[in-house]
Amino acid sequence: MDSDSVFASVVRAPEDPILGVTVAYNKDTSPNKLNLGVGAYRTEEGKPLVLNVVRKAEQHLVNDQSQIKEYLPIVGLADFNKLSAKLIFGADSPAIQQNRVTTVQCLSGTGSLRVGAEFLAKHYHQLTIYIPTPTWGNHPKIFNLAGLSVKTYRYYDPATRGLNFQGLLEDLGAAPSGAIVLLHACAHNPTGVDPTLEQWEQIRKLMRSKGLLPFFDSAYQGFASGNLDADAQPVRTFVADGGECLAAQSYAKNMGLYGERVGALSIVCKTQDVASRVESQLKLVIRPMYSNPPIHGASIVATILKDSNMYNEWTVELKAMADRIISMRQQLYDALSAKGTPGDWSHIIKQIGMFTFTGLNSEQVAFMTKEYHIYMTSDGRISMAGLSSKTVPHLTDAIHAAVNRFG
């Protein structure tokens, strides 16, 4: 009898909306099933990809007899931290040269956000963070649980399937002075809609004039455009003005290290002294949480970033992934146009990164899952990386039928 259990009153929690899509997909026995919910890159054959340069780095680590399995320091692998800061802020970043950046290795992007949030909840004077609507489903939970109060700012405009720039400026303009603002560095998840560089400049000026604190989530550097520097440009403009900011980095997507949980949190401070005091407090956040981070994934990243040949090889493989996604966008757009599917689908090629916000509603999504065995989140977000030339026609048929059925 489960009433004997001390946990008898525990209720069953709902599936995670994103991971739940995969659970449903796995149960489907149809040969035509297609999973467009997963936030992980797939090859044209629909298979997970391990980058050649990652295999090479692992081989190098396995053969290096000086590699040991001792605990890392609380802040992680020193080389990894230094190279991660350089990757996002730029090799010639004045903030790095002036030692005003503290970087700690964390458990991928999620862990970096959580450590940053816990630090802010304890040491920052404003406990409100503004996040875009919509945003990644895990964002509000991470900040709430860390003790921050979560508010939203307008971001996506369903009418244009683009950026609601006016709404964004109004909401940030009305935010209390000093509030924290979460910004997606590039390839906004789930919409694939990014501000232009001119718009970023306006956002920066507004935020700095109100003393708002930028917290960048960089999950897709190099994955959006295929160019590491271009994708980091928004972050770098905020660092160039001498102001302070936080940046969470993940290597899940751009190095394909999903399950290795490799990430970094960097905090750019006004002075070297402040940065070293901030780091001392970050250690106090990390120590009771997980003591210190894992060594293997960070060693892979450091090996690749510090060897110029491997680094170049990585940029080529990264661009190939980005280019395949861009080509899937074009193919889907072309197929919908050729079929004469009602509506304007140009947003598919205007959006960027792994995800496209199709504009399909939950009724249309449910219909596509039931009739066509196509799985995606109910908000109509699809992972372009889950598509291939072979599956574009099937998706096109499904979208066409859904739009005609439920206008």
Short mmCIF file of C-alpha atoms in Angstrom, two decimals:
data_model
loop_
_atom_site.label_atom_id
_atom_site.label_comp_id
_atom_site.label_asym_id
_atom_site.label_seq_id
_atom_site.Cartn_x
_atom_site.Cartn_y
_atom_site.Cartn_z
CA MET A 1 0.00 0.00 0.00
CA ASP A 2 1.50 3.32 -1.01
CA SER A 3 -0.29 4.98 1.91
CA ASP A 4 2.44 3.43 4.07
CA SER A 5 5.01 5.56 2.28
CA VAL A 6 6.22 8.77 3.90
CA PHE A 7 5.95 10.20 0.37
CA ALA A 8 2.34 9.09 -0.15
CA SER A 9 1.15 12.68 -0.46
CA VAL A 10 3.63 13.55 -3.24
CA VAL A 11 1.69 14.38 -6.40
CA ARG A 12 2.93 13.50 -9.89
CA ALA A 13 4.55 16.49 -11.56
CA PRO A 14 3.79 17.29 -15.21
CA GLU A 15 6.37 16.36 -17.86
CA ASP A 16 8.83 19.11 -18.76
CA PRO A 17 7.12 20.74 -21.77
CA ILE A 18 10.24 20.45 -23.94
CA LEU A 19 11.62 17.09 -22.76
CA GLY A 20 8.05 15.74 -22.69
CA VAL A 21 7.88 16.12 -26.48
CA THR A 22 10.69 13.58 -26.82
CA VAL A 23 8.97 11.19 -24.40
CA ALA A 24 5.81 11.25 -26.57
CA TYR A 25 7.89 10.91 -29.75
CA ASN A 26 9.69 7.84 -28.40
CA LYS A 27 6.37 6.11 -27.72
CA ASP A 28 5.12 6.68 -31.29
CA THR A 29 5.57 3.63 -33.53
CA SER A 30 4.95 5.41 -36.87
CA PRO A 31 7.80 5.10 -39.40
CA ASN A 32 7.10 8.70 -40.48
CA LYS A 33 7.47 10.24 -37.03
CA LEU A 34 9.56 13.38 -36.78
CA ASN A 35 10.90 15.05 -33.62
CA LEU A 36 11.29 18.81 -34.01
CA GLY A 37 11.18 19.51 -30.27
CA VAL A 38 14.75 18.60 -29.37
CA GLY A 39 17.25 21.41 -28.83
CA ALA A 40 20.19 19.44 -30.15
CA TYR A 41 21.87 19.38 -33.53
CA ARG A 42 21.16 16.48 -35.87
CA THR A 43 22.89 15.48 -39.10
CA GLU A 44 21.09 15.25 -42.45
CA GLU A 45 20.49 11.58 -41.49
CA GLY A 46 18.82 12.65 -38.24
CA LYS A 47 21.71 11.37 -36.10
CA PRO A 48 23.44 13.11 -33.17
CA LEU A 49 26.84 14.52 -34.13
CA VAL A 50 30.14 14.38 -32.28
CA LEU A 51 32.52 16.88 -33.89
CA ASN A 52 35.71 15.43 -35.35
CA VAL A 53 37.72 18.04 -33.50
CA VAL A 54 36.11 16.91 -30.22
CA ARG A 55 37.10 13.29 -30.90
CA LYS A 56 40.62 14.49 -31.69
CA ALA A 57 40.82 16.47 -28.43
CA GLU A 58 39.54 13.47 -26.45
CA GLN A 59 42.13 11.21 -28.09
CA HIS A 60 44.80 13.72 -27.14
CA LEU A 61 43.57 13.78 -23.52
CA VAL A 62 43.37 9.98 -23.29
CA ASN A 63 46.97 9.64 -24.52
CA ASP A 64 48.32 12.37 -22.27
CA GLN A 65 49.76 10.53 -19.27
CA SER A 66 49.97 13.75 -17.26
CA GLN A 67 46.15 14.01 -17.20
CA ILE A 68 44.83 13.27 -13.72
CA LYS A 69 41.40 12.96 -12.14
CA GLU A 70 41.96 15.12 -9.07
CA TYR A 71 39.36 17.68 -8.00
CA LEU A 72 39.44 20.94 -9.90
CA PRO A 73 39.50 24.17 -7.88
CA ILE A 74 36.03 25.52 -6.93
CA VAL A 75 36.15 27.92 -9.89
CA GLY A 76 37.15 25.17 -12.32
CA LEU A 77 39.89 24.72 -14.91
CA ALA A 78 41.98 27.90 -15.15
CA ASP A 79 42.79 27.53 -18.88
CA PHE A 80 39.15 26.88 -19.70
CA ASN A 81 38.05 30.00 -17.81
CA LYS A 82 40.64 32.25 -19.45
CA LEU A 83 39.88 30.96 -22.95
CA SER A 84 36.10 31.13 -22.45
CA ALA A 85 36.29 34.81 -21.47
CA LYS A 86 38.47 35.46 -24.51
CA LEU A 87 36.00 33.64 -26.78
CA ILE A 88 33.00 35.74 -25.76
CA PHE A 89 34.60 39.12 -24.99
CA GLY A 90 37.27 39.03 -27.71
CA ALA A 91 41.03 38.42 -27.56
CA ASP A 92 41.73 42.17 -27.33
CA SER A 93 39.03 42.96 -24.76
CA PRO A 94 40.13 45.85 -22.52
CA ALA A 95 38.14 44.33 -19.63
CA ILE A 96 40.25 41.16 -19.84
CA GLN A 97 43.51 43.12 -20.22
CA GLN A 98 42.63 45.14 -17.12
CA ASN A 99 41.77 41.95 -15.17
CA ARG A 100 38.24 43.22 -14.54
CA VAL A 101 36.61 39.91 -15.52
CA THR A 102 36.08 36.99 -13.22
CA THR A 103 35.15 33.71 -14.89
CA VAL A 104 34.08 30.51 -13.17
CA GLN A 105 33.45 27.14 -14.80
CA CYS A 106 29.87 25.95 -14.23
CA LEU A 107 27.51 23.15 -15.26
CA SER A 108 26.70 24.29 -18.81
CA GLY A 109 24.40 27.25 -19.44
CA THR A 110 21.79 26.30 -16.85
CA GLY A 111 24.37 26.00 -14.07
CA SER A 112 26.02 29.28 -15.09
CA LEU A 113 22.69 31.11 -14.95
CA ARG A 114 21.88 29.55 -11.59
CA VAL A 115 25.24 30.45 -10.01
CA GLY A 116 24.93 34.01 -11.37
CA ALA A 117 21.37 34.28 -10.07
CA GLU A 118 22.30 33.01 -6.59
CA PHE A 119 25.19 35.50 -6.46
CA LEU A 120 22.92 38.41 -7.48
CA ALA A 121 20.18 37.40 -5.02
CA LYS A 122 22.74 37.63 -2.23
CA HIS A 123 24.94 40.56 -3.27
CA TYR A 124 23.01 42.85 -5.62
CA HIS A 125 20.76 45.67 -4.42
CA GLN A 126 17.90 44.98 -6.89
CA LEU A 127 16.21 41.59 -6.72
CA THR A 128 14.08 41.98 -9.86
CA ILE A 129 15.08 40.42 -13.17
CA TYR A 130 13.29 41.17 -16.44
CA ILE A 131 13.13 38.33 -18.96
CA PRO A 132 11.76 38.52 -22.53
CA THR A 133 8.36 37.09 -23.51
CA PRO A 134 8.64 34.47 -24.64
CA THR A 135 11.91 33.01 -23.42
CA TRP A 136 13.44 29.60 -22.72
CA GLY A 137 11.08 27.76 -20.35
CA ASN A 138 13.79 27.17 -17.76
CA HIS A 139 14.67 30.86 -17.30
CA PRO A 140 11.81 31.88 -14.95
CA LYS A 141 12.32 28.78 -12.79
CA ILE A 142 16.08 29.29 -12.46
CA PHE A 143 15.73 32.90 -11.33
CA ASN A 144 12.72 32.32 -9.11
CA LEU A 145 14.36 29.47 -7.23
CA ALA A 146 17.50 31.53 -6.73
CA GLY A 147 15.40 34.15 -4.95
CA LEU A 148 14.94 36.79 -7.65
CA SER A 149 11.57 38.26 -8.56
CA VAL A 150 10.85 37.63 -12.25
CA LYS A 151 9.13 40.23 -14.44
CA THR A 152 8.83 40.27 -18.23
CA TYR A 153 9.46 42.67 -21.08
CA ARG A 154 7.82 42.49 -24.50
CA TYR A 155 10.01 40.90 -27.13
CA TYR A 156 8.21 38.92 -29.83
CA ASP A 157 5.45 40.31 -32.01
CA PRO A 158 3.12 37.50 -33.20
CA ALA A 159 1.64 39.80 -35.86
CA THR A 160 4.96 40.34 -37.68
CA ARG A 161 6.62 37.19 -36.32
CA GLY A 162 9.50 39.54 -35.59
CA LEU A 163 10.74 41.81 -32.79
CA ASN A 164 8.38 44.07 -30.86
CA PHE A 165 11.11 46.67 -30.53
CA GLN A 166 8.83 49.51 -29.38
CA GLY A 167 7.33 47.31 -26.65
CA LEU A 168 10.79 46.22 -25.56
CA LEU A 169 12.02 49.81 -25.21
CA GLU A 170 8.86 50.88 -23.35
CA ASP A 171 9.06 47.99 -20.86
CA LEU A 172 12.78 48.42 -20.15
CA GLY A 173 12.23 52.18 -19.94
CA ALA A 174 9.61 51.59 -17.26
CA ALA A 175 11.75 49.12 -15.28
CA PRO A 176 13.02 50.36 -11.90
CA SER A 177 16.53 51.75 -11.94
CA GLY A 178 19.14 49.05 -11.32
CA ALA A 179 16.93 46.08 -12.28
CA ILE A 180 18.63 43.06 -13.88
CA VAL A 181 17.75 42.32 -17.51
CA LEU A 182 18.22 38.93 -19.12
CA LEU A 183 19.35 39.24 -22.74
CA HIS A 184 19.84 36.40 -25.23
CA ALA A 185 23.27 37.10 -26.75
CA CYS A 186 22.19 35.75 -30.14
CA ALA A 187 19.76 33.25 -31.71
CA HIS A 188 16.95 34.05 -29.27
CA ASN A 189 15.31 30.87 -27.97
CA PRO A 190 12.50 30.06 -28.78
CA THR A 191 11.78 32.68 -31.45
CA GLY A 192 14.97 32.91 -33.52
CA VAL A 193 14.36 36.68 -33.63
CA ASP A 194 17.34 38.93 -32.80
CA PRO A 195 17.66 42.72 -32.62
CA THR A 196 19.81 44.35 -35.32
CA LEU A 197 23.13 45.88 -34.22
CA GLU A 198 21.50 49.36 -34.40
CA GLN A 199 18.69 48.12 -32.14
CA TRP A 200 21.22 46.58 -29.75
CA GLU A 201 22.92 49.98 -29.56
CA GLN A 202 19.60 51.61 -28.56
CA ILE A 203 18.99 48.89 -25.97
CA ARG A 204 22.49 49.44 -24.58
CA LYS A 205 22.05 53.21 -24.30
CA LEU A 206 18.67 52.85 -22.61
CA MET A 207 19.94 50.23 -20.15
CA ARG A 208 23.06 52.18 -19.25
CA SER A 209 21.10 55.42 -18.78
CA LYS A 210 18.83 53.64 -16.27
CA GLY A 211 21.61 51.65 -14.60
CA LEU A 212 19.98 48.34 -15.63
CA LEU A 213 22.31 45.36 -15.19
CA PRO A 214 22.70 43.17 -18.31
CA PHE A 215 22.82 39.39 -17.80
CA PHE A 216 23.60 37.72 -21.13
CA ASP A 217 22.70 34.13 -21.85
CA SER A 218 25.00 32.96 -24.63
CA ALA A 219 23.97 29.44 -25.64
CA TYR A 220 24.60 29.72 -29.38
CA GLN A 221 27.81 31.67 -30.06
CA GLY A 222 28.96 30.70 -33.57
CA PHE A 223 25.82 28.65 -34.09
CA ALA A 224 23.61 31.53 -35.23
CA SER A 225 25.60 33.03 -38.09
CA GLY A 226 28.46 30.54 -38.28
CA ASN A 227 30.80 33.32 -37.11
CA LEU A 228 31.97 33.37 -33.47
CA ASP A 229 32.86 37.08 -33.46
CA ALA A 230 29.67 38.26 -35.17
CA ASP A 231 27.51 36.33 -32.69
CA ALA A 232 29.36 37.88 -29.72
CA GLN A 233 29.08 41.44 -31.02
CA PRO A 234 26.10 42.49 -28.84
CA VAL A 235 27.91 41.33 -25.68
CA ARG A 236 31.12 43.08 -26.71
CA THR A 237 29.41 46.45 -27.23
CA PHE A 238 28.14 46.29 -23.64
CA VAL A 239 31.64 45.52 -22.36
CA ALA A 240 33.26 48.21 -24.53
CA ASP A 241 31.41 51.01 -22.73
CA GLY A 242 33.20 50.17 -19.48
CA GLY A 243 30.00 49.16 -17.69
CA GLU A 244 29.38 45.98 -15.73
CA CYS A 245 27.54 42.87 -16.94
CA LEU A 246 27.21 39.11 -16.52
CA ALA A 247 27.47 36.45 -19.22
CA ALA A 248 26.56 32.77 -19.04
CA GLN A 249 28.16 30.61 -21.72
CA SER A 250 27.34 27.10 -22.85
CA TYR A 251 29.36 24.76 -25.07
CA ALA A 252 26.45 22.32 -25.47
CA LYS A 253 25.46 23.52 -28.94
CA ASN A 254 28.56 25.04 -30.48
CA MET A 255 30.89 22.15 -29.58
CA GLY A 256 28.16 19.51 -29.38
CA LEU A 257 29.09 18.82 -25.74
CA TYR A 258 25.48 18.56 -24.51
CA GLY A 259 25.94 15.77 -21.99
CA GLU A 260 29.36 16.96 -20.76
CA ARG A 261 27.68 19.99 -19.12
CA VAL A 262 30.39 22.53 -19.94
CA GLY A 263 29.73 26.20 -19.28
CA ALA A 264 31.12 29.36 -17.77
CA LEU A 265 29.84 32.39 -15.91
CA SER A 266 31.76 35.63 -16.40
CA ILE A 267 31.15 38.82 -14.45
CA VAL A 268 32.67 41.99 -15.88
CA CYS A 269 33.37 44.45 -13.08
CA LYS A 270 34.51 48.08 -12.86
CA THR A 271 37.90 47.32 -11.35
CA GLN A 272 40.28 44.43 -10.75
CA ASP A 273 39.72 44.70 -7.00
CA VAL A 274 35.93 44.38 -7.34
CA ALA A 275 36.39 41.40 -9.69
CA SER A 276 38.54 39.54 -7.18
CA ARG A 277 36.04 40.17 -4.36
CA VAL A 278 33.18 39.02 -6.61
CA GLU A 279 35.10 35.82 -7.39
CA SER A 280 35.62 35.14 -3.67
CA GLN A 281 31.85 35.26 -3.20
CA LEU A 282 31.13 33.14 -6.29
CA LYS A 283 33.21 30.40 -4.64
CA LEU A 284 30.89 30.56 -1.61
CA VAL A 285 27.90 30.03 -3.92
CA ILE A 286 29.48 27.07 -5.73
CA ARG A 287 31.06 25.21 -2.82
CA PRO A 288 27.81 24.13 -1.06
CA MET A 289 26.06 23.57 -4.40
CA TYR A 290 28.35 21.04 -6.14
CA SER A 291 31.79 21.71 -4.64
CA ASN A 292 33.66 21.97 -7.95
CA PRO A 293 32.90 21.31 -11.61
CA PRO A 294 33.69 18.20 -13.73
CA ILE A 295 37.05 18.04 -15.49
CA HIS A 296 36.55 16.15 -18.77
CA GLY A 297 34.36 18.50 -20.82
CA ALA A 298 36.28 21.60 -19.78
CA SER A 299 39.54 19.88 -20.75
CA ILE A 300 38.12 19.17 -24.23
CA VAL A 301 37.17 22.83 -24.68
CA ALA A 302 40.52 24.11 -23.39
CA THR A 303 42.42 21.69 -25.66
CA ILE A 304 40.54 22.96 -28.72
CA LEU A 305 40.66 26.66 -27.85
CA LYS A 306 44.36 26.79 -27.12
CA ASP A 307 45.58 24.95 -30.25
CA SER A 308 45.28 27.16 -33.33
CA ASN A 309 44.90 24.20 -35.75
CA MET A 310 42.17 22.62 -33.64
CA TYR A 311 40.50 25.99 -33.15
CA ASN A 312 40.39 26.53 -36.93
CA GLU A 313 39.06 23.03 -37.47
CA TRP A 314 36.33 23.74 -34.90
CA THR A 315 35.28 26.97 -36.65
CA VAL A 316 34.93 25.06 -39.94
CA GLU A 317 32.76 22.34 -38.33
CA LEU A 318 30.74 24.97 -36.48
CA LYS A 319 30.07 26.89 -39.70
CA ALA A 320 28.99 23.66 -41.39
CA MET A 321 26.37 23.10 -38.65
CA ALA A 322 25.14 26.69 -38.88
CA ASP A 323 25.03 26.52 -42.68
CA ARG A 324 23.01 23.30 -42.65
CA ILE A 325 20.41 24.97 -40.43
CA ILE A 326 20.29 28.05 -42.68
CA SER A 327 19.79 25.75 -45.68
CA MET A 328 16.93 23.91 -43.92
CA ARG A 329 15.22 27.28 -43.40
CA GLN A 330 15.52 28.06 -47.10
CA GLN A 331 14.27 24.60 -48.14
CA LEU A 332 11.23 24.78 -45.85
CA TYR A 333 10.40 28.30 -47.02
CA ASP A 334 10.76 27.29 -50.68
CA ALA A 335 8.59 24.19 -50.18
CA LEU A 336 5.79 26.16 -48.46
CA SER A 337 5.91 28.82 -51.19
CA ALA A 338 5.83 26.20 -53.96
CA LYS A 339 2.83 24.54 -52.33
CA GLY A 340 1.03 27.86 -52.02
CA THR A 341 0.46 27.45 -48.29
CA PRO A 342 -1.67 30.41 -47.09
CA GLY A 343 0.17 33.16 -45.22
CA ASP A 344 3.56 34.84 -45.32
CA TRP A 345 6.35 32.42 -44.34
CA SER A 346 9.30 34.78 -44.85
CA HIS A 347 9.91 34.80 -41.07
CA ILE A 348 11.36 31.29 -41.47
CA ILE A 349 14.33 32.67 -43.41
CA LYS A 350 14.55 35.91 -41.40
CA GLN A 351 14.84 34.17 -38.03
CA ILE A 352 18.21 32.80 -36.96
CA GLY A 353 19.72 29.94 -34.98
CA MET A 354 18.47 26.50 -34.08
CA PHE A 355 14.81 27.37 -33.59
CA THR A 356 12.02 28.81 -35.69
CA PHE A 357 8.86 30.20 -34.19
CA THR A 358 6.49 29.03 -36.91
CA GLY A 359 3.45 31.02 -35.80
CA LEU A 360 1.41 27.80 -35.66
CA ASN A 361 -1.03 27.67 -32.75
CA SER A 362 -1.50 24.83 -30.26
CA GLU A 363 -4.53 23.49 -32.14
CA GLN A 364 -2.52 23.26 -35.37
CA VAL A 365 0.40 21.67 -33.53
CA ALA A 366 -1.86 19.02 -31.94
CA PHE A 367 -3.34 18.25 -35.38
CA MET A 368 0.15 17.82 -36.91
CA THR A 369 1.16 15.47 -34.10
CA LYS A 370 -2.01 13.38 -34.36
CA GLU A 371 -2.29 13.19 -38.15
CA TYR A 372 1.34 13.51 -39.28
CA HIS A 373 3.32 12.21 -36.25
CA ILE A 374 5.29 15.47 -36.09
CA TYR A 375 6.37 16.44 -32.57
CA MET A 376 7.12 19.98 -31.39
CA THR A 377 6.36 22.22 -28.42
CA SER A 378 2.77 23.48 -28.31
CA ASP A 379 3.91 27.09 -28.92
CA GLY A 380 4.87 26.12 -32.49
CA ARG A 381 8.63 26.26 -31.94
CA ILE A 382 10.51 23.85 -34.21
CA SER A 383 14.16 22.86 -34.14
CA MET A 384 15.52 23.41 -37.64
CA ALA A 385 18.35 21.01 -36.79
CA GLY A 386 15.78 18.21 -36.52
CA LEU A 387 14.84 18.69 -40.18
CA SER A 388 16.52 17.22 -43.25
CA SER A 389 16.03 17.48 -47.02
CA LYS A 390 14.16 14.17 -46.80
CA THR A 391 11.71 15.32 -44.11
CA VAL A 392 11.00 18.86 -45.40
CA PRO A 393 8.19 17.62 -47.74
CA HIS A 394 6.47 15.75 -44.87
CA LEU A 395 6.59 18.84 -42.63
CA THR A 396 5.40 21.05 -45.51
CA ASP A 397 2.39 18.78 -46.10
CA ALA A 398 1.56 18.86 -42.38
CA ILE A 399 1.82 22.66 -42.06
CA HIS A 400 -0.20 23.10 -45.26
CA ALA A 401 -2.98 20.81 -43.96
CA ALA A 402 -2.96 22.41 -40.48
CA VAL A 403 -3.19 25.96 -41.82
CA ASN A 404 -6.01 25.04 -44.22
CA ARG A 405 -7.89 23.11 -41.54
CA PHE A 406 -7.54 25.64 -38.70
CA GLY A 407 -6.92 28.90 -40.64
#
